[in-house]
Structures are given as structure tokens and as C-alpha cells.
């Protein structure tokens, strides 16, 4: 960013309170999401190895399918928060409804594809002959919940844009509890096996969608916003989401390439990579919570024509990102004697993972800056730049990562490439933040 005066202490405290108020509930909701898969795994795991393997394949496919559409939350948050800043709550909720209708249409399209293609997709992902029938059953039933899952994403974006991250936290926790209870009852009580787990998850997801829709519909009626689908609004929401879709696909490609390279290194390396990647994802939740706060806060400031307030909030959140990254990195270093034995008793895997774990720890302050600036630019509606920046990052990362096996260095070299990837992201995002081109004010970008 261009140089700006230091943030006054009182203003800094106000930003701190706002960041904490939005980020802490957002963190809770983020952590609750992967608990769905953990609950399913814990319950299905007692049915047998084939069922658990089938669940693993189907869950990976479902998670990938839904994560591709995470732009529904990001784009909706930015658009809604701008209109909140402009003082037009009616237009804000109307914009949110367009995002929800888009989510419903996309969800229906995905279901129409998954139901007939499920067996072929399961085979493509290498499921064994014993696991494939269970994976197909789970995938086909769970696909019925995809429209609800996408509605939850879009509605979460609406509430975040309205500066409300508490409701998503409450819904996520309630959804997790309901999911666990339904799964246990249907799998064992009703004797439905893995199909019971899938149906329990679908019912829980649909319940979450109903709660979100109830909250949004009440807000729409209170402010006189139309609930009817608007073709122009839905089309605008889709156009806004396309760059963020490109960004997400590029990021997913980076993670898939890293996993493919680790698999070529050997069994110990891929096992260690899975441990490090899981930890990296867990650490990301804390940083992503600040990014979510950034999306909501920046959009509101820009919608209120307050470019200086947006700049000050950005600087304060960068400080939060760096500080959080330093703390997380220090915790990882301090806890390293406990972390690796928690995941594996294989000394070879632990020895392979340790250098990569230290790289992850050292990289956390960089990750803090990346996540914050990603959220800031999303909140500003700067999707096209984010898309190009991630494509550039993918282009830099891919050859370096693919050369890792031939250069020696094993998993450490691969995670050095991952560290380089985060450094490239930081550079591209930092240059954009400094330029000030993202500071476009008004109710719409």
C-alpha cells in the first residue's frame, strides 16, 4: 500500500474490536465444517474397512465439488457488505437473494450430473472393488444435499456481508450435533449402514439451509426486498463469481500437484505429506477467519465511500495476520515433539515430516499476510486481479514442484516449493494492495 500515517490508537482499538467480533465466530464456524466429515468417519469406521474406504473416496469428491463453489460465499459477502456500507439494506439483501438463487441453480445442475455419473467417477478415482459400491451409494445419496450445501455457502455470504458471523457459528454447531445424532441413529439404530450416514448428513444440511433461508427471508420482508428470482441479478452474481472460481481452481490445482508429487516420492513421503497438509489446513482456519472479517469490513468501508477507513482497516488486519502467523508458527515449533507422534508411530514418517513441519512454522507470518490481503481484495470485489495472481502463482509453482523428485531433497524440497508458492502469492497481493487500485468506492464496483 502507499504510505499512510500511523493509525491513531483509538482507531486501532476500534478496528481490533471489529476484527475480533467478526473473526472469532467465523473461526468457530470454519472449524465446525470439517467436523461433519470426522463424525461420518468415526461412525462409518465401525462398519468395516470397505465402508470407510468408500466414505473416504466419496467425501473427497463431495468436498472438492463444493469447494469449487466457495465463490458463492466470497462474492456475496463483498457485494452485500458494499451495499450495507452505502446504507441500502434492501439492495443488500436483494443482492444476497440473487446469490442464493444462483446457488440453487448450480446445485441442481451438479445433482443432475452426479447421480448418473457416480459409478464412473468413483472408478476413476481408483476405489477398490470392495469399496466402490459403498462409495457410489454414499455419493449418490449425499449429492442430494449439494443444493442445500451451496445455499448455505451463499447465505453465509449474505450474513457475513451484513456483519453477522455469529449466526453462521450457531448454525454450524447445531448442524454438526444434528449430523452426528442422525448418523448414529440411522447407521446403527435403523440399520441402514453407510446409506444411513449419507441420509443423516443430507438431512442436517437441508436443516441448516432452512435456518439460513428463514433468517434471510425475515430480513428481506423487514426491509421490503423481493424474494423472486431476478435473471439480471443472478447473471451478475455469476459473472462476479467467475474470477473467484478461476482463483479457487488454480489453488486446488496447486494442492493436487503437491499431493501427486508427494505420492511419487514414496509411501513414507506421501504419509508425511498428508500429515503436514492436514496441519497446514488447520492453521489456515485461524488466518482465514481474519480474512473473512476483512471481506466484510473492507466492503462496508468502500460502500460508504470511506477509502481511508478501508486503507486503515487493511493495515490493521495485516498487523493481525502477521502477529497471528508468528504465534501459530511458534506454537508449531514448540509442539513439534507432540504433533508428529499424534499422527504416526512410524519413525521414518516422523523423520521425513519434521523438516517440512519446520518450514510450515516459518512460513506462517507470510501465510498471515496472504490470507489477510486475499480477504481484503475479495471484500473490495477485486476478483479479476485475484484470478490472474493465482494463475501466475500456479505457473511458478508447477515446474518447481514437479522438479522436486529429480533434485533430491524429497518432501522437504516439495514443501520448500509450497513456501515459494506462498511467497509469490504474498508478492502479487502486496503489490496490488500498495497500488491502491482496489480502493474503488460506491455501492457497486
Short mmCIF file of C-alpha atoms in Angstrom, two decimals:
data_model
loop_
_atom_site.label_atom_id
_atom_site.label_comp_id
_atom_site.label_asym_id
_atom_site.label_seq_id
_atom_site.Cartn_x
_atom_site.Cartn_y
_atom_site.Cartn_z
CA UNK A 1 0.00 0.00 0.00
CA UNK A 2 1.04 3.60 -0.42
CA UNK A 3 2.49 5.10 2.72
CA UNK A 4 -0.13 6.33 5.17
CA UNK A 5 0.07 7.90 8.61
CA UNK A 6 0.16 5.56 11.58
CA UNK A 7 -3.29 4.52 12.76
CA UNK A 8 -4.35 6.51 15.85
CA UNK A 9 -4.56 4.36 18.97
CA UNK A 10 -8.32 4.87 19.41
CA UNK A 11 -8.95 3.97 15.77
CA UNK A 12 -6.71 0.93 16.11
CA UNK A 13 -8.68 -0.29 19.13
CA UNK A 14 -11.94 0.20 17.22
CA UNK A 15 -10.60 -1.87 14.33
CA UNK A 16 -9.38 -4.52 16.80
CA UNK A 17 -12.81 -4.85 18.39
CA UNK A 18 -14.45 -5.14 14.99
CA UNK A 19 -11.96 -7.71 13.72
CA UNK A 20 -12.32 -9.85 16.85
CA UNK A 21 -16.14 -9.59 16.81
CA UNK A 22 -16.25 -10.93 13.25
CA UNK A 23 -13.22 -13.24 13.18
CA UNK A 24 -13.79 -15.28 16.36
CA UNK A 25 -17.27 -16.57 15.41
CA UNK A 26 -16.04 -17.10 11.83
CA UNK A 27 -13.21 -19.26 13.16
CA UNK A 28 -15.67 -21.36 15.13
CA UNK A 29 -17.83 -21.91 12.06
CA UNK A 30 -14.79 -22.83 9.94
CA UNK A 31 -13.63 -25.41 12.49
CA UNK A 32 -17.14 -26.89 12.73
CA UNK A 33 -17.30 -27.64 8.99
CA UNK A 34 -14.63 -30.41 8.83
CA UNK A 35 -16.20 -31.97 11.91
CA UNK A 36 -19.01 -33.22 9.63
CA UNK A 37 -16.55 -35.49 7.80
CA UNK A 38 -14.87 -36.51 11.06
CA UNK A 39 -18.21 -37.53 12.59
CA UNK A 40 -19.12 -39.53 9.48
CA UNK A 41 -15.71 -41.23 9.52
CA UNK A 42 -15.93 -42.13 13.21
CA UNK A 43 -19.38 -43.67 12.82
CA UNK A 44 -18.86 -45.41 9.46
CA UNK A 45 -15.41 -46.66 10.51
CA UNK A 46 -17.01 -49.21 12.81
CA UNK A 47 -18.96 -50.74 9.91
CA UNK A 48 -15.80 -52.04 8.27
CA UNK A 49 -12.73 -51.13 6.24
CA UNK A 50 -14.53 -51.27 2.88
CA UNK A 51 -17.23 -48.87 4.08
CA UNK A 52 -14.66 -46.45 5.50
CA UNK A 53 -12.64 -46.58 2.27
CA UNK A 54 -15.79 -45.91 0.28
CA UNK A 55 -16.62 -42.95 2.53
CA UNK A 56 -13.09 -41.60 2.02
CA UNK A 57 -13.43 -41.58 -1.76
CA UNK A 58 -16.96 -40.15 -1.78
CA UNK A 59 -16.14 -37.47 0.81
CA UNK A 60 -13.10 -36.33 -1.17
CA UNK A 61 -15.25 -35.98 -4.29
CA UNK A 62 -18.01 -34.11 -2.47
CA UNK A 63 -15.56 -31.80 -0.70
CA UNK A 64 -13.89 -30.95 -3.99
CA UNK A 65 -17.21 -30.34 -5.73
CA UNK A 66 -18.44 -27.98 -3.01
CA UNK A 67 -15.12 -26.16 -2.51
CA UNK A 68 -15.14 -25.20 -6.19
CA UNK A 69 -18.28 -23.15 -5.47
CA UNK A 70 -16.93 -21.36 -2.40
CA UNK A 71 -17.05 -18.19 -4.50
CA UNK A 72 -20.76 -18.13 -3.67
CA UNK A 73 -19.80 -17.07 -0.14
CA UNK A 74 -16.91 -14.78 -1.12
CA UNK A 75 -18.64 -12.85 -3.91
CA UNK A 76 -21.88 -12.49 -1.94
CA UNK A 77 -20.05 -11.17 1.14
CA UNK A 78 -18.31 -8.47 -0.91
CA UNK A 79 -21.44 -7.38 -2.78
CA UNK A 80 -23.70 -7.34 0.28
CA UNK A 81 -21.21 -5.53 2.53
CA UNK A 82 -20.79 -2.74 -0.05
CA UNK A 83 -24.50 -2.07 -0.02
CA UNK A 84 -24.54 -2.20 3.77
CA UNK A 85 -21.84 0.46 3.78
CA UNK A 86 -23.93 2.54 1.38
CA UNK A 87 -26.84 2.31 3.83
CA UNK A 88 -29.12 0.38 1.45
CA UNK A 89 -30.09 -2.77 3.35
CA UNK A 90 -32.90 -3.52 0.93
CA UNK A 91 -30.49 -3.70 -2.01
CA UNK A 92 -28.00 -5.64 0.14
CA UNK A 93 -30.49 -8.39 0.88
CA UNK A 94 -31.76 -8.36 -2.72
CA UNK A 95 -28.16 -8.93 -3.84
CA UNK A 96 -27.92 -11.78 -1.35
CA UNK A 97 -31.08 -13.38 -2.73
CA UNK A 98 -29.55 -13.34 -6.22
CA UNK A 99 -26.59 -15.28 -4.82
CA UNK A 100 -28.90 -17.79 -3.16
CA UNK A 101 -30.89 -18.36 -6.36
CA UNK A 102 -27.60 -18.88 -8.22
CA UNK A 103 -26.57 -21.43 -5.58
CA UNK A 104 -29.85 -23.32 -6.05
CA UNK A 105 -29.42 -23.43 -9.83
CA UNK A 106 -25.80 -24.58 -9.62
CA UNK A 107 -26.71 -27.19 -7.00
CA UNK A 108 -29.46 -28.63 -9.19
CA UNK A 109 -27.01 -28.84 -12.10
CA UNK A 110 -24.42 -30.69 -10.02
CA UNK A 111 -27.01 -33.19 -8.78
CA UNK A 112 -28.13 -33.85 -12.36
CA UNK A 113 -24.52 -34.68 -13.26
CA UNK A 114 -23.51 -36.67 -10.18
CA UNK A 115 -26.44 -39.10 -9.99
CA UNK A 116 -25.80 -40.84 -13.35
CA UNK A 117 -22.00 -40.38 -13.34
CA UNK A 118 -21.32 -41.51 -9.76
CA UNK A 119 -20.12 -45.09 -10.54
CA UNK A 120 -17.76 -43.92 -13.27
CA UNK A 121 -16.32 -41.09 -11.16
CA UNK A 122 -15.72 -43.47 -8.23
CA UNK A 123 -13.87 -45.88 -10.53
CA UNK A 124 -11.85 -43.01 -11.98
CA UNK A 125 -10.59 -42.15 -8.51
CA UNK A 126 -9.28 -45.67 -8.02
CA UNK A 127 -11.72 -47.08 -5.48
CA UNK A 128 -11.20 -50.81 -4.92
CA UNK A 129 -13.80 -53.37 -5.98
CA UNK A 130 -14.96 -53.78 -2.38
CA UNK A 131 -15.06 -50.03 -1.59
CA UNK A 132 -16.61 -48.82 -4.87
CA UNK A 133 -20.25 -49.89 -4.15
CA UNK A 134 -20.17 -48.11 -0.77
CA UNK A 135 -18.60 -45.00 -2.31
CA UNK A 136 -21.24 -44.93 -5.06
CA UNK A 137 -24.08 -45.32 -2.56
CA UNK A 138 -22.76 -42.56 -0.32
CA UNK A 139 -22.01 -40.24 -3.25
CA UNK A 140 -25.42 -40.60 -4.87
CA UNK A 141 -27.36 -40.01 -1.67
CA UNK A 142 -25.12 -37.18 -0.42
CA UNK A 143 -25.35 -35.45 -3.81
CA UNK A 144 -28.99 -34.71 -2.97
CA UNK A 145 -27.69 -32.39 -0.26
CA UNK A 146 -25.44 -30.37 -2.58
CA UNK A 147 -28.08 -27.71 -3.36
CA UNK A 148 -28.52 -27.20 0.39
CA UNK A 149 -24.75 -27.02 0.86
CA UNK A 150 -24.44 -24.34 -1.83
CA UNK A 151 -27.37 -22.39 -0.38
CA UNK A 152 -25.56 -22.47 2.97
CA UNK A 153 -22.45 -21.03 1.28
CA UNK A 154 -24.38 -18.19 -0.37
CA UNK A 155 -26.49 -17.43 2.72
CA UNK A 156 -23.34 -17.44 4.86
CA UNK A 157 -22.00 -14.78 2.50
CA UNK A 158 -25.18 -12.74 2.97
CA UNK A 159 -24.87 -12.78 6.76
CA UNK A 160 -21.14 -12.04 6.68
CA UNK A 161 -21.88 -9.10 4.40
CA UNK A 162 -24.43 -7.93 6.96
CA UNK A 163 -21.56 -8.07 9.52
CA UNK A 164 -23.12 -11.10 11.21
CA UNK A 165 -20.75 -14.05 11.77
CA UNK A 166 -22.45 -15.28 14.95
CA UNK A 167 -25.45 -16.85 13.23
CA UNK A 168 -23.24 -18.98 10.91
CA UNK A 169 -21.38 -20.18 14.01
CA UNK A 170 -24.59 -21.21 15.78
CA UNK A 171 -25.94 -22.92 12.66
CA UNK A 172 -22.65 -24.77 12.06
CA UNK A 173 -22.52 -26.08 15.63
CA UNK A 174 -26.19 -27.12 15.56
CA UNK A 175 -25.66 -28.77 12.18
CA UNK A 176 -22.70 -30.76 13.49
CA UNK A 177 -24.65 -32.00 16.51
CA UNK A 178 -27.67 -32.93 14.37
CA UNK A 179 -25.44 -34.65 11.82
CA UNK A 180 -23.72 -36.79 14.47
CA UNK A 181 -27.01 -37.76 16.12
CA UNK A 182 -28.76 -38.57 12.84
CA UNK A 183 -25.83 -40.60 11.56
CA UNK A 184 -25.59 -42.69 14.70
CA UNK A 185 -29.35 -43.29 14.70
CA UNK A 186 -29.68 -44.15 11.02
CA UNK A 187 -26.46 -46.19 10.68
CA UNK A 188 -26.91 -48.34 13.78
CA UNK A 189 -30.42 -47.70 15.15
CA UNK A 190 -32.15 -48.09 11.77
CA UNK A 191 -29.50 -50.46 10.40
CA UNK A 192 -29.05 -48.50 7.16
CA UNK A 193 -25.27 -48.77 7.13
CA UNK A 194 -23.34 -46.27 5.04
CA UNK A 195 -26.57 -45.13 3.37
CA UNK A 196 -27.78 -44.03 6.81
CA UNK A 197 -24.70 -41.87 7.24
CA UNK A 198 -25.35 -40.21 3.88
CA UNK A 199 -29.01 -39.58 4.64
CA UNK A 200 -28.17 -38.18 8.06
CA UNK A 201 -25.77 -35.70 6.50
CA UNK A 202 -28.30 -34.68 3.83
CA UNK A 203 -30.99 -34.06 6.44
CA UNK A 204 -28.60 -32.00 8.58
CA UNK A 205 -27.50 -29.95 5.57
CA UNK A 206 -31.08 -29.31 4.49
CA UNK A 207 -31.92 -28.24 8.05
CA UNK A 208 -29.04 -25.75 8.01
CA UNK A 209 -30.23 -24.37 4.66
CA UNK A 210 -33.76 -23.94 6.02
CA UNK A 211 -32.47 -21.99 9.03
CA UNK A 212 -30.37 -19.72 6.83
CA UNK A 213 -33.25 -19.13 4.42
CA UNK A 214 -35.55 -18.31 7.33
CA UNK A 215 -33.13 -15.68 8.60
CA UNK A 216 -32.60 -14.14 5.15
CA UNK A 217 -36.32 -14.18 4.25
CA UNK A 218 -37.18 -12.43 7.51
CA UNK A 219 -34.60 -9.77 6.73
CA UNK A 220 -35.97 -9.39 3.20
CA UNK A 221 -39.52 -8.90 4.46
CA UNK A 222 -38.36 -6.45 7.13
CA UNK A 223 -36.62 -4.27 4.55
CA UNK A 224 -39.03 -4.79 1.67
CA UNK A 225 -36.64 -6.75 -0.56
CA UNK A 226 -38.07 -9.01 -3.25
CA UNK A 227 -37.61 -12.75 -2.90
CA UNK A 228 -38.31 -13.57 -6.53
CA UNK A 229 -35.50 -14.71 -8.82
CA UNK A 230 -34.13 -11.91 -10.97
CA UNK A 231 -32.39 -13.07 -14.14
CA UNK A 232 -30.19 -9.98 -14.41
CA UNK A 233 -29.17 -10.17 -10.76
CA UNK A 234 -28.40 -13.90 -10.95
CA UNK A 235 -26.38 -13.34 -14.12
CA UNK A 236 -24.43 -10.51 -12.42
CA UNK A 237 -23.71 -12.75 -9.42
CA UNK A 238 -22.42 -15.47 -11.75
CA UNK A 239 -20.19 -13.02 -13.64
CA UNK A 240 -18.74 -11.75 -10.36
CA UNK A 241 -18.06 -15.32 -9.25
CA UNK A 242 -16.21 -16.44 -12.40
CA UNK A 243 -12.84 -14.84 -11.48
CA UNK A 244 -13.07 -16.27 -7.96
CA UNK A 245 -13.84 -19.67 -9.49
CA UNK A 246 -10.64 -19.39 -11.55
CA UNK A 247 -8.75 -18.46 -8.37
CA UNK A 248 -10.17 -21.46 -6.48
CA UNK A 249 -9.48 -23.92 -9.30
CA UNK A 250 -5.88 -22.67 -9.54
CA UNK A 251 -5.41 -23.13 -5.81
CA UNK A 252 -6.93 -26.62 -5.90
CA UNK A 253 -4.58 -27.46 -8.78
CA UNK A 254 -1.60 -26.43 -6.65
CA UNK A 255 -2.70 -28.73 -3.83
CA UNK A 256 -3.39 -31.63 -6.22
CA UNK A 257 0.04 -31.23 -7.86
CA UNK A 258 1.71 -31.21 -4.44
CA UNK A 259 -0.09 -34.42 -3.45
CA UNK A 260 0.75 -36.10 -6.77
CA UNK A 261 4.43 -35.21 -6.40
CA UNK A 262 4.48 -36.48 -2.80
CA UNK A 263 2.95 -39.77 -3.95
CA UNK A 264 5.82 -40.22 -6.45
CA UNK A 265 8.37 -39.76 -3.66
CA UNK A 266 7.32 -42.93 -1.82
CA UNK A 267 4.98 -44.23 0.89
CA UNK A 268 6.75 -42.51 3.79
CA UNK A 269 6.76 -39.20 1.94
CA UNK A 270 3.07 -39.26 0.98
CA UNK A 271 2.15 -40.25 4.53
CA UNK A 272 4.26 -37.40 5.94
CA UNK A 273 2.82 -35.01 3.33
CA UNK A 274 -0.71 -35.89 4.39
CA UNK A 275 0.15 -35.08 8.00
CA UNK A 276 1.76 -31.75 7.10
CA UNK A 277 -1.06 -30.81 4.73
CA UNK A 278 -3.66 -31.57 7.42
CA UNK A 279 -1.82 -29.37 9.90
CA UNK A 280 -1.38 -26.63 7.30
CA UNK A 281 -5.14 -26.70 6.65
CA UNK A 282 -5.88 -26.50 10.38
CA UNK A 283 -3.60 -23.47 10.80
CA UNK A 284 -5.33 -21.87 7.83
CA UNK A 285 -8.63 -21.75 9.70
CA UNK A 286 -7.31 -19.14 12.15
CA UNK A 287 -5.91 -16.99 9.35
CA UNK A 288 -8.99 -17.44 7.16
CA UNK A 289 -11.16 -16.12 9.99
CA UNK A 290 -9.30 -12.79 9.80
CA UNK A 291 -9.70 -12.85 6.01
CA UNK A 292 -13.48 -13.29 6.42
CA UNK A 293 -13.55 -10.29 8.75
CA UNK A 294 -11.58 -8.42 6.09
CA UNK A 295 -14.13 -9.22 3.39
CA UNK A 296 -16.98 -7.81 5.45
CA UNK A 297 -15.17 -4.76 6.86
CA UNK A 298 -13.48 -3.63 3.63
CA UNK A 299 -16.66 -3.98 1.59
CA UNK A 300 -18.58 -1.89 4.11
CA UNK A 301 -15.99 0.90 4.15
CA UNK A 302 -15.82 1.08 0.37
CA UNK A 303 -19.61 1.04 0.10
CA UNK A 304 -19.68 4.02 2.47
CA UNK A 305 -17.16 5.89 0.22
CA UNK A 306 -14.60 5.67 3.02
CA UNK A 307 -11.39 4.78 1.18
CA UNK A 308 -9.22 5.99 4.04
CA UNK A 309 -11.13 3.81 6.52
CA UNK A 310 -10.65 0.81 4.21
CA UNK A 311 -6.93 1.54 3.96
CA UNK A 312 -6.58 1.82 7.76
CA UNK A 313 -8.58 -1.38 8.31
CA UNK A 314 -6.37 -3.16 5.77
CA UNK A 315 -3.19 -2.07 7.54
CA UNK A 316 -4.55 -3.15 10.91
CA UNK A 317 -5.59 -6.55 9.61
CA UNK A 318 -2.14 -7.08 8.09
CA UNK A 319 -0.72 -6.49 11.57
CA UNK A 320 -3.19 -9.05 12.92
CA UNK A 321 -2.24 -11.52 10.21
CA UNK A 322 1.49 -11.21 10.89
CA UNK A 323 1.04 -11.44 14.66
CA UNK A 324 -1.26 -14.46 14.38
CA UNK A 325 1.20 -16.12 11.99
CA UNK A 326 4.09 -15.58 14.39
CA UNK A 327 2.09 -17.08 17.27
CA UNK A 328 0.96 -20.07 15.19
CA UNK A 329 4.49 -20.69 13.93
CA UNK A 330 5.91 -20.56 17.46
CA UNK A 331 3.23 -22.97 18.68
CA UNK A 332 4.06 -25.45 15.92
CA UNK A 333 7.78 -25.33 16.75
CA UNK A 334 7.12 -25.71 20.47
CA UNK A 335 4.64 -28.56 19.98
CA UNK A 336 6.59 -30.46 17.32
CA UNK A 337 7.61 -33.28 19.76
CA UNK A 338 3.88 -33.88 20.36
CA UNK A 339 2.40 -33.23 16.92
CA UNK A 340 4.09 -35.92 14.84
CA UNK A 341 3.67 -38.83 17.34
CA UNK A 342 -0.01 -37.86 17.50
CA UNK A 343 -0.36 -38.73 13.80
CA UNK A 344 2.02 -41.66 13.39
CA UNK A 345 4.22 -44.10 15.30
CA UNK A 346 6.41 -44.73 12.23
CA UNK A 347 9.82 -43.18 12.94
CA UNK A 348 10.62 -42.92 9.22
CA UNK A 349 7.47 -40.90 8.55
CA UNK A 350 8.20 -38.64 11.54
CA UNK A 351 11.77 -38.00 10.40
CA UNK A 352 10.55 -37.25 6.87
CA UNK A 353 7.87 -34.86 8.12
CA UNK A 354 9.96 -32.86 10.62
CA UNK A 355 11.86 -30.56 8.19
CA UNK A 356 8.63 -29.86 6.28
CA UNK A 357 6.87 -29.12 9.56
CA UNK A 358 9.52 -26.52 10.44
CA UNK A 359 9.10 -24.91 7.01
CA UNK A 360 5.36 -24.64 7.64
CA UNK A 361 6.06 -22.99 11.01
CA UNK A 362 8.48 -20.47 9.50
CA UNK A 363 6.03 -19.64 6.72
CA UNK A 364 3.09 -18.77 8.99
CA UNK A 365 3.74 -14.97 9.12
CA UNK A 366 3.82 -14.99 5.30
CA UNK A 367 0.58 -17.00 5.30
CA UNK A 368 -0.93 -14.40 7.65
CA UNK A 369 -0.23 -11.60 5.16
CA UNK A 370 -1.51 -13.70 2.24
CA UNK A 371 -4.80 -14.65 3.87
CA UNK A 372 -5.50 -11.11 5.05
CA UNK A 373 -4.76 -9.46 1.70
CA UNK A 374 -6.77 -12.17 -0.08
CA UNK A 375 -9.74 -11.27 2.13
CA UNK A 376 -9.21 -7.54 1.68
CA UNK A 377 -9.17 -7.77 -2.12
CA UNK A 378 -12.18 -10.10 -2.10
CA UNK A 379 -14.04 -7.59 0.06
CA UNK A 380 -13.12 -4.91 -2.47
CA UNK A 381 -14.56 -7.03 -5.28
CA UNK A 382 -11.13 -7.30 -6.93
CA UNK A 383 -11.81 -10.81 -8.25
CA UNK A 384 -10.18 -10.45 -11.70
CA UNK A 385 -6.84 -9.50 -10.15
CA UNK A 386 -7.06 -12.38 -7.67
CA UNK A 387 -7.69 -14.78 -10.55
CA UNK A 388 -4.66 -13.60 -12.54
CA UNK A 389 -2.47 -13.56 -9.43
CA UNK A 390 -3.33 -17.18 -8.64
CA UNK A 391 -2.80 -18.30 -12.24
CA UNK A 392 0.67 -16.69 -12.11
CA UNK A 393 1.35 -18.44 -8.80
CA UNK A 394 0.30 -21.79 -10.31
CA UNK A 395 2.62 -21.18 -13.27
CA UNK A 396 5.57 -20.51 -10.95
CA UNK A 397 4.82 -23.36 -8.53
CA UNK A 398 4.16 -26.17 -11.01
CA UNK A 399 7.61 -26.58 -12.61
CA UNK A 400 9.40 -26.09 -9.28
CA UNK A 401 7.24 -28.72 -7.57
CA UNK A 402 7.48 -31.19 -10.45
CA UNK A 403 11.28 -30.92 -10.35
CA UNK A 404 11.40 -31.72 -6.63
CA UNK A 405 11.76 -35.52 -7.09
CA UNK A 406 14.63 -35.14 -9.56
CA UNK A 407 16.51 -32.57 -7.49
CA UNK A 408 16.69 -34.78 -4.40
CA UNK A 409 15.58 -33.26 -1.11
CA UNK A 410 12.34 -35.27 -1.10
CA UNK A 411 9.42 -33.90 0.85
CA UNK A 412 11.46 -31.01 2.22
CA UNK A 413 12.07 -29.79 -1.34
CA UNK A 414 8.34 -30.10 -2.10
CA UNK A 415 7.39 -28.01 0.93
CA UNK A 416 10.09 -25.51 0.02
CA UNK A 417 8.16 -25.18 -3.25
CA UNK A 418 4.96 -24.70 -1.22
CA UNK A 419 6.71 -21.96 0.75
CA UNK A 420 7.78 -20.35 -2.53
CA UNK A 421 4.16 -20.53 -3.67
CA UNK A 422 3.02 -18.58 -0.60
CA UNK A 423 5.83 -16.05 -1.10
CA UNK A 424 4.69 -15.47 -4.71
CA UNK A 425 1.12 -15.02 -3.53
CA UNK A 426 2.28 -12.52 -0.91
CA UNK A 427 4.23 -10.55 -3.51
CA UNK A 428 1.36 -10.34 -6.01
CA UNK A 429 -1.16 -9.38 -3.32
CA UNK A 430 1.17 -6.89 -1.63
CA UNK A 431 1.85 -5.11 -4.94
CA UNK A 432 -1.88 -4.78 -5.56
CA UNK A 433 -2.52 -3.51 -2.02
CA UNK A 434 0.24 -0.89 -2.38
CA UNK A 435 -1.10 0.29 -5.73
CA UNK A 436 -4.42 1.39 -4.24
CA UNK A 437 -6.26 0.32 -7.41
CA UNK A 438 -8.54 -1.85 -5.29
CA UNK A 439 -9.90 1.21 -3.45
CA UNK A 440 -13.00 1.58 -5.62
CA UNK A 441 -15.78 3.17 -3.60
CA UNK A 442 -19.56 3.08 -4.02
CA UNK A 443 -22.45 0.66 -3.56
CA UNK A 444 -21.27 -1.31 -6.60
CA UNK A 445 -17.82 -1.79 -8.04
#
